[in-house]
Coordinates of C-alpha atoms in Angstrom, one line a residue:
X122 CA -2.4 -21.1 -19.6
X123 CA -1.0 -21.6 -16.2
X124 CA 0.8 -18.1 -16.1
X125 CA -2.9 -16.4 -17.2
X126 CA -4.2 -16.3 -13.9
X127 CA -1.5 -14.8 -12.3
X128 CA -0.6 -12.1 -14.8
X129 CA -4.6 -11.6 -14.8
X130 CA -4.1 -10.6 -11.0
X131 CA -1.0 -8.9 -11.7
X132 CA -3.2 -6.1 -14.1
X133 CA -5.9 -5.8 -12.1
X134 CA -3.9 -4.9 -9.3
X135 CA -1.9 -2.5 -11.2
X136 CA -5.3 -1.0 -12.3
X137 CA -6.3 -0.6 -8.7
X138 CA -2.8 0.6 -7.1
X139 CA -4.3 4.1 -7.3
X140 CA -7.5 2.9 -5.3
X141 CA -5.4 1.8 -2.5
X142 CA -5.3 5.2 -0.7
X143 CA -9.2 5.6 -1.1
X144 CA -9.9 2.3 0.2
X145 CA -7.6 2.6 3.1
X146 CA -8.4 6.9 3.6
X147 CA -12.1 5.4 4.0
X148 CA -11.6 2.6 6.6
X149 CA -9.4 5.3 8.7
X150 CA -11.7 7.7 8.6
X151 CA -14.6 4.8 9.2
X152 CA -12.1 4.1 12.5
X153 CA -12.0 7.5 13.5
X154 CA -15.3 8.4 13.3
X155 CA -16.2 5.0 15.4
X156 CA -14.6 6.1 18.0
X157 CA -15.6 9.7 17.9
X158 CA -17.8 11.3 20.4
X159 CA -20.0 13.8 17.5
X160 CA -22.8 11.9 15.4
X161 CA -21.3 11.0 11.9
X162 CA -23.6 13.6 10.5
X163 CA -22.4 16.3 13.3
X164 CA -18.7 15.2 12.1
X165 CA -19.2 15.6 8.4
X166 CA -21.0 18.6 9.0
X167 CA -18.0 20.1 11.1
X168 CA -16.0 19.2 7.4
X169 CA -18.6 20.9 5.5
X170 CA -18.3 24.4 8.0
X171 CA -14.5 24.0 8.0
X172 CA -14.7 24.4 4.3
X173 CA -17.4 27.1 3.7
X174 CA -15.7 29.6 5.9
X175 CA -12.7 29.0 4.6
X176 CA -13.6 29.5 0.9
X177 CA -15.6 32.4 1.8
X178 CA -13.1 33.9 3.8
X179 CA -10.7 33.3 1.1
X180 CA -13.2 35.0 -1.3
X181 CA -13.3 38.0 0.5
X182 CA -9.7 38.8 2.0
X183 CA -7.5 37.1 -0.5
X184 CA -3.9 37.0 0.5
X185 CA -4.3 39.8 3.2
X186 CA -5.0 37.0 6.0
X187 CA -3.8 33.9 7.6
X188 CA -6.7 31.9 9.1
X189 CA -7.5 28.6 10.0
X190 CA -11.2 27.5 10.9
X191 CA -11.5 24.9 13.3
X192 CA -15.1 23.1 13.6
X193 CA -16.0 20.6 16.2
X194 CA -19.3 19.8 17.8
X195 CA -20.5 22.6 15.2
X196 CA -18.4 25.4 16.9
X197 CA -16.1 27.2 14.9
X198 CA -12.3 28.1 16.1
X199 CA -10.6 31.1 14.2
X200 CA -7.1 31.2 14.8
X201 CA -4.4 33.0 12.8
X202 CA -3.6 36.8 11.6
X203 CA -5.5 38.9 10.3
X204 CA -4.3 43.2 9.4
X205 CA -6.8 45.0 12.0
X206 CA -9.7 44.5 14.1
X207 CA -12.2 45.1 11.6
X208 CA -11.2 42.3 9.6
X209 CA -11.1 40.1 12.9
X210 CA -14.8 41.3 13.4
X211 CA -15.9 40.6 10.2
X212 CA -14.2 37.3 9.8
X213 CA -15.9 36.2 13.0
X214 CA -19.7 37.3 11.4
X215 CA -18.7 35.6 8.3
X216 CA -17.9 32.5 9.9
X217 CA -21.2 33.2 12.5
X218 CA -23.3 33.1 9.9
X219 CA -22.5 29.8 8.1
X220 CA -25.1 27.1 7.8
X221 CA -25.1 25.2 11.0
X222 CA -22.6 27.3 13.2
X223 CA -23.8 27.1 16.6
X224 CA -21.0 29.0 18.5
X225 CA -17.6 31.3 17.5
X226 CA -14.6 31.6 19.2
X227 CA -12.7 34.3 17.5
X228 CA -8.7 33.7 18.4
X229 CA -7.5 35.6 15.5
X230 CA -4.9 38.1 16.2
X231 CA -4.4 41.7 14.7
X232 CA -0.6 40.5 13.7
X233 CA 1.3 40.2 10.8
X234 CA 1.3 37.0 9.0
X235 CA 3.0 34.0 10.0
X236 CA 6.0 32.9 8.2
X237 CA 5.9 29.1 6.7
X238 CA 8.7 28.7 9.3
X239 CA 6.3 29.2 11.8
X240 CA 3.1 27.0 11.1
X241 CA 5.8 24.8 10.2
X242 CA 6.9 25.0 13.7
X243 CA 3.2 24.6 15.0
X244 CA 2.5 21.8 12.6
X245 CA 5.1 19.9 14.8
X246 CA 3.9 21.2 18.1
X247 CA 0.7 19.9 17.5
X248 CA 1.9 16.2 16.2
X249 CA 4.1 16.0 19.5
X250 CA 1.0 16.8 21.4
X251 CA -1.0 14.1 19.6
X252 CA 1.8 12.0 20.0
X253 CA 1.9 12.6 24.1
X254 CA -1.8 12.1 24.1
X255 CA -1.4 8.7 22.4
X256 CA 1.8 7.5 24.6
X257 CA 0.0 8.4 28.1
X258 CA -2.9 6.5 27.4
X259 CA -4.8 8.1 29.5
X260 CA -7.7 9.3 27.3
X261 CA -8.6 8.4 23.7
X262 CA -6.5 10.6 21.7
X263 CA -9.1 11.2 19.1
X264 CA -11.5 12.8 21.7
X265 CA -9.2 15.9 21.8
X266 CA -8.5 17.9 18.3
X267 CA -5.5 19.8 18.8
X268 CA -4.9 23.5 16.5
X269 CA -1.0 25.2 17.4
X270 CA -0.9 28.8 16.2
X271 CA 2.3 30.8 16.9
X272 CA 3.0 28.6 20.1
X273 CA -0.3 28.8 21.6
X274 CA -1.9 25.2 21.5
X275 CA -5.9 25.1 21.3
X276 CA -7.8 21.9 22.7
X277 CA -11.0 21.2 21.5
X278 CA -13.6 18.0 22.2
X279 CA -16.4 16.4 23.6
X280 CA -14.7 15.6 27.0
X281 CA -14.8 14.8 30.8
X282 CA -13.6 17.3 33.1
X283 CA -11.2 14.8 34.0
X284 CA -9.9 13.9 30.2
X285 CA -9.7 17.9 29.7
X286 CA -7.0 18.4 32.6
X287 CA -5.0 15.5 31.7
X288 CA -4.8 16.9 28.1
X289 CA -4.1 20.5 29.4
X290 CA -1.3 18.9 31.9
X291 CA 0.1 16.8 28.7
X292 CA 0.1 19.2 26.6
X293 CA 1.4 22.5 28.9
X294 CA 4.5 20.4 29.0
X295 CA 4.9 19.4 25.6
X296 CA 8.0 21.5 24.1
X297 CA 7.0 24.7 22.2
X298 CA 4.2 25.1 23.3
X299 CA 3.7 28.7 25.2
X300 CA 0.1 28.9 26.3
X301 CA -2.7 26.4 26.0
X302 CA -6.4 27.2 25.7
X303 CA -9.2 25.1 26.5
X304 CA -12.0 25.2 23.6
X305 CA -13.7 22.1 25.7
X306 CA -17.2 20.9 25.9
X307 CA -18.1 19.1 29.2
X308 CA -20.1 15.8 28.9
X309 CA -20.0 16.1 33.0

């Protein structure tokens, strides 16, 4: 009898390992969205555009593309490579004229597709820019969404004039990363 209680706990925890990521996924993403500048309904909208332009997209052009769709405040950043500029144009209307998209900046570039080396490449950029964000503490890193596409870094938020040149400075100097462009909107 004495050993029932704790193999009791020891099943129910072993029933609820896989529940650990969910739980903990959840009070992140509760953290983040604390601390976030967008309404929670503005932020899980931005989710919701991210996804349908994507699918469609997808949908439409198959493997001929490589594009990413970026949604903050409700405005939609298309990076990546796309065959010709009618595909660029027509990616921009499709994304346009999803459900809530207030705004479109098109960044998609007539280019062959990116190699996994590359995004591989960006993927890093854009965690060491995170990373510089975090360790000058001079902003709250989560009020600056960073996107790296073949080298050039994208910044986009809800931020002060002064937030958005310290992020630009950080991350013009961060290694590999060629151009930045500011997808900013001004709270001053």
């Amino acid at each position: 009898m004495r050993y029932a209680k704790p193999l009791l706990l020891l099943t129910l925890l072993a029933s609820l390992q896989g529940c650990f990521p969910v739980v903990a996924t959840g009070v992140g993403a509760s953290a983040m969205l604390a601390a976030d500048r967008r309404t929670s309904g503005i932020y899980v909208e931005d989710e919701s555009i991210e996804n349908k332009v994507l699918i469609e997209i997808a949908n439409k052009f198959k493997s001929r593309v490589h594009v990413n769709a970026t949604s903050y405040n409700r405005r939609v950043l298309l990076t990546g490579e796309v065959p010709d500029a009618a595909a660029k144009e027509e990616i921009g209307k499709i994304a346009a004229g999803a459900e809530n998209v207030r705004e479109v900046v098109n960044e998609l570039e007539v280019h062959g597709i990116s190699s996994l080396s590359s995004r591989g490449n960006d993927t890093a950029v854009t965690a060491n820019v995170k990373l510089r964000f975090l360790d000058s503490n001079e902003f709250r890193a989560n009020h600056v969404k960073v996107v790296t596409e073949r080298g050039t870094t994208y910044l986009l938020g809800l931020v002060y004039r002064k937030e958005a040149d310290i992020a630009v400075d950080i991350a013009s100097g961060t290694k590999g990363v060629n151009k930045v462009v500011k997808v900013f909107e001004y709270l001053d």
